[in-house]
Short mmCIF file of C-alpha atoms in Angstrom, two decimals:
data_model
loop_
_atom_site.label_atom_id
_atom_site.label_comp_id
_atom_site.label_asym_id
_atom_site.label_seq_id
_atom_site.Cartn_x
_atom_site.Cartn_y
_atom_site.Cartn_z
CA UNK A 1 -43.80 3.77 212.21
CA UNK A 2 -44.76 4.24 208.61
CA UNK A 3 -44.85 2.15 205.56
CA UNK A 4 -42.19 -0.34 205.20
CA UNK A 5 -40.86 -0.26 201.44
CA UNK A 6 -38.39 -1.94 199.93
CA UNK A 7 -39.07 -5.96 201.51
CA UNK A 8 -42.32 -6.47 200.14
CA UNK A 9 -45.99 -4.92 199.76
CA UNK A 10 -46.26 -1.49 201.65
CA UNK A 11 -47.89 -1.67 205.05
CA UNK A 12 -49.96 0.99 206.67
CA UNK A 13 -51.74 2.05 210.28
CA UNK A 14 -55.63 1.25 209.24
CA UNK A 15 -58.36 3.76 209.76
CA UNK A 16 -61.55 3.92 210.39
CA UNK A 17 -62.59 3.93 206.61
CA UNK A 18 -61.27 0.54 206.52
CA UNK A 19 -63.37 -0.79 208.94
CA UNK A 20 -65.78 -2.83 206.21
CA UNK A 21 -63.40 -4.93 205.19
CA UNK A 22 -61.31 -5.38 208.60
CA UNK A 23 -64.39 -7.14 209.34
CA UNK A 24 -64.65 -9.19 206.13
CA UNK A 25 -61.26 -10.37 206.46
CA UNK A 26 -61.74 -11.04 210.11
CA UNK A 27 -64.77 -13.41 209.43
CA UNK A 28 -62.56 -15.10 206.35
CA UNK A 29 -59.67 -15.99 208.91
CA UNK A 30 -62.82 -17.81 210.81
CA UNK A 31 -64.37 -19.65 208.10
CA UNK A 32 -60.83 -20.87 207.06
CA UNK A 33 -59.68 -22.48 210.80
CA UNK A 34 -62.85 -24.30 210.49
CA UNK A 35 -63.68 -26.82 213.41
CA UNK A 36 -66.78 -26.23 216.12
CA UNK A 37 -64.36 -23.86 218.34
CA UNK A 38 -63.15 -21.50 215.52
CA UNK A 39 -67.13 -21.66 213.78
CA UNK A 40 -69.37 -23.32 216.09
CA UNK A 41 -72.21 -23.98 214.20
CA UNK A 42 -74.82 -22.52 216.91
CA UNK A 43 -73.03 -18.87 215.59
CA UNK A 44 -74.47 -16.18 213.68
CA UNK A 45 -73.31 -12.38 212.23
CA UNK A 46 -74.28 -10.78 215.58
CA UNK A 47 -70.79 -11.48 216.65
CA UNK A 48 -69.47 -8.83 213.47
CA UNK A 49 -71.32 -5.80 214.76
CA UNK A 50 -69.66 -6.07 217.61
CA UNK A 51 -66.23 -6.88 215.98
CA UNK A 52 -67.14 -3.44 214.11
CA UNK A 53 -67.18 -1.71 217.24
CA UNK A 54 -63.91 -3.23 219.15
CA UNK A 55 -62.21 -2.45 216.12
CA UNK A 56 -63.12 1.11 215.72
CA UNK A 57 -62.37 1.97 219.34
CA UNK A 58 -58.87 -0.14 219.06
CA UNK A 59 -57.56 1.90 215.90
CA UNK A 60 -56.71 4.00 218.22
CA UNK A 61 -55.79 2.52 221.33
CA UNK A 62 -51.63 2.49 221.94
CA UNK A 63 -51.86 -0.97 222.78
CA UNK A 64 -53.38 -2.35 219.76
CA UNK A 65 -51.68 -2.36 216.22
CA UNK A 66 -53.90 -3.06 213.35
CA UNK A 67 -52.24 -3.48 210.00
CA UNK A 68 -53.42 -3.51 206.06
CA UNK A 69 -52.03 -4.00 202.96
CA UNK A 70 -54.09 -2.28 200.24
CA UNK A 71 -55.85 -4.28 197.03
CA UNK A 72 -53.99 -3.90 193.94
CA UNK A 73 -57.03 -3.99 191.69
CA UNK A 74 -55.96 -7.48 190.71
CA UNK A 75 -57.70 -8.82 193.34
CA UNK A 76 -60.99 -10.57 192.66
CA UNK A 77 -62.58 -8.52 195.55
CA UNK A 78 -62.61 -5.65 193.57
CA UNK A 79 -66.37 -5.72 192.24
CA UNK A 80 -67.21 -2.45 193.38
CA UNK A 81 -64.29 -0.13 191.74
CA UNK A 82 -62.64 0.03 195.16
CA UNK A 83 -59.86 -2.24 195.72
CA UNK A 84 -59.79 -3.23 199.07
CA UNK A 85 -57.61 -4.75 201.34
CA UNK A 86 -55.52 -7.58 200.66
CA UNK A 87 -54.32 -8.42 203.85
CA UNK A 88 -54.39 -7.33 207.57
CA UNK A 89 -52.85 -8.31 211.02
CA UNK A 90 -53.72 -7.56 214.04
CA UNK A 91 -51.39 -7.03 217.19
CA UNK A 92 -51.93 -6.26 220.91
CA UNK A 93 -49.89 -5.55 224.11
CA UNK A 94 -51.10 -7.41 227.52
CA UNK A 95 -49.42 -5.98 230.87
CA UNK A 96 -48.45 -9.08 233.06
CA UNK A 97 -46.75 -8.91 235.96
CA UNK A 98 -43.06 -9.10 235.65
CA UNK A 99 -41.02 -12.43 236.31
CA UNK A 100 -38.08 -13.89 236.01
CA UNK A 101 -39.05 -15.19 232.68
CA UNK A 102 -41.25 -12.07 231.86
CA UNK A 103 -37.98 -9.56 232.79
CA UNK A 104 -40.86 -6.41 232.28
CA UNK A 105 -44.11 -8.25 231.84
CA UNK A 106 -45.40 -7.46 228.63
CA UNK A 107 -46.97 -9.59 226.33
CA UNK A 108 -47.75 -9.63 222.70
CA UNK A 109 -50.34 -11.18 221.05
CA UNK A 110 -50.35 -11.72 217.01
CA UNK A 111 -54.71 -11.56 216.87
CA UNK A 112 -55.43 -13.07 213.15
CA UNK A 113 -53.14 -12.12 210.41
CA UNK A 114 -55.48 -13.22 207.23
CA UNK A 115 -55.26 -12.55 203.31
CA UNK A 116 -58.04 -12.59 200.96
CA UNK A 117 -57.66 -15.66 198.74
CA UNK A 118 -56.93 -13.57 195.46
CA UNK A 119 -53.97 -11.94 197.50
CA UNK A 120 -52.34 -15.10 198.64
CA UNK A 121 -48.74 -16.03 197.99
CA UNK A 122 -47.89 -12.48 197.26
CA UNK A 123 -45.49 -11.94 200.70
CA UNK A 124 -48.64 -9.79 202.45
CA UNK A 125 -48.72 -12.28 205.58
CA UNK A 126 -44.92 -11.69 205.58
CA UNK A 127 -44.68 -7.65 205.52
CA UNK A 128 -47.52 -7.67 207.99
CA UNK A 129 -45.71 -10.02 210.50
CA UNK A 130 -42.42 -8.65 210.00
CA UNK A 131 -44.15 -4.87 210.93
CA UNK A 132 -45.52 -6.27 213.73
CA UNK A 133 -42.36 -8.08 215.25
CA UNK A 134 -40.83 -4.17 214.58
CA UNK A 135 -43.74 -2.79 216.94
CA UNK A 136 -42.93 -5.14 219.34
CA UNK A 137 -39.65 -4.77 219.82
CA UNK A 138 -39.73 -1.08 219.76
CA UNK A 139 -42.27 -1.52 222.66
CA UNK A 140 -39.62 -3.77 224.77
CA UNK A 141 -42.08 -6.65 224.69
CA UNK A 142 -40.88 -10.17 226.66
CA UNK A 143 -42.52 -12.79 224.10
CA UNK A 144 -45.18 -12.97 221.48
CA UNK A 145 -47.80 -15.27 221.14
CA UNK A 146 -49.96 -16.62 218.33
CA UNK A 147 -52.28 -19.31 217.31
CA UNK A 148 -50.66 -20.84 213.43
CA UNK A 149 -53.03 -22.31 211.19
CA UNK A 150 -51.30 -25.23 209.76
CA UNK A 151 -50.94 -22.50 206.34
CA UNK A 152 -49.20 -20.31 208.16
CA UNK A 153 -47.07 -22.11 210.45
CA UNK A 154 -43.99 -22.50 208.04
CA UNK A 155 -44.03 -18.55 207.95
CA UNK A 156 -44.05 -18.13 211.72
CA UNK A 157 -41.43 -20.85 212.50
CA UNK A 158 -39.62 -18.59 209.76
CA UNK A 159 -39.64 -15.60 211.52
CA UNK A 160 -38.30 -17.38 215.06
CA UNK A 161 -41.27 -18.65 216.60
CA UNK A 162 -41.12 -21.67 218.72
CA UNK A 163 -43.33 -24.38 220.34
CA UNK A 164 -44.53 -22.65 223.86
CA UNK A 165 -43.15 -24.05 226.97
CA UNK A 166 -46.35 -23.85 228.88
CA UNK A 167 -49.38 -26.19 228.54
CA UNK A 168 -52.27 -24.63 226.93
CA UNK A 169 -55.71 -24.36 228.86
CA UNK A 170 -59.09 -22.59 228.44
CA UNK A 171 -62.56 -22.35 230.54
CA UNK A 172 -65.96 -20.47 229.22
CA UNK A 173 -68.49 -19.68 231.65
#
């Protein structure tokens, strides 16, 4: 799949040369969910160098989709002469076994989809998302999931997403 032109900002595959500021965005989707879970406050920047290396191994990886929308210049990000990336989303494909409610067992997951502040309320979010429900569908996936932040909600409830039937649950060893 290419760039989608004509319904908004033009969305691209990233690369490896956008790696830098995958990872800045990344960490900026963090410090905006706030809360202990999202930021604890024991936490420190180990956690990006290894964010630096998932990513670079998952541009690349058929069941991962990582999406950008490049900097306009008009950004205030742009203190270096290069301008960046406005937005990104990230997608990935879990295999599940297959049920009656699962018909082939695949699972997406929507993994962050995060703007830079000077970026916001531009439609970014929206390309991104709307890219990524294309991927899926082309890939004959049974449901998406994602975590909203209260921000983003409206867009996602927009697009067809729906409370999920089953109770939420989590353990960390």
């Amino acid at each position: 799949m290419g760039q989608r032109k004509g319904n908004g900002p033009a969305v691209r595959q990233a690369v490896e040369y956008d790696l830098v500021e995958l990872v800045r965005l990344r960490a900026l989707l963090f410090e905006n969910l706030g809360g202990h879970f999202f930021s604890p406050a024991s936490a420190d920047d180990v956690w990006l160098d290894a964010l630096a290396v998932v990513l670079k191994e998952q541009l690349t990886t058929d069941a991962v989709r990582i999406l950008v929308v490049d900097g306009d210049g008009d950004g205030d990000s742009d203190s270096d002469g290069d301008r960046g990336l406005a937005a990104c989303g990230i997608a990935t494909i879990e295999q599940r076994l297959p049920g009656p409610h699962l018909r082939n067992g695949r699972i997406g997951h929507v993994i962050g989809v995060v703007t830079d502040p000077s970026y916001r309320r531009r439609g970014h979010s929206r390309s991104i998302m709307r890219s990524l429900l294309d991927w899926f569908e082309e890939r004959e996936v049974a449901r998406v999931d994602l975590y909203a932040s209260a921000e983003g909600e409206p867009l996602y409830r927009e697009l067809g997403f729906t409370n999920h039937p089953d109770p939420a649950l989590y353990w960390r060893p």
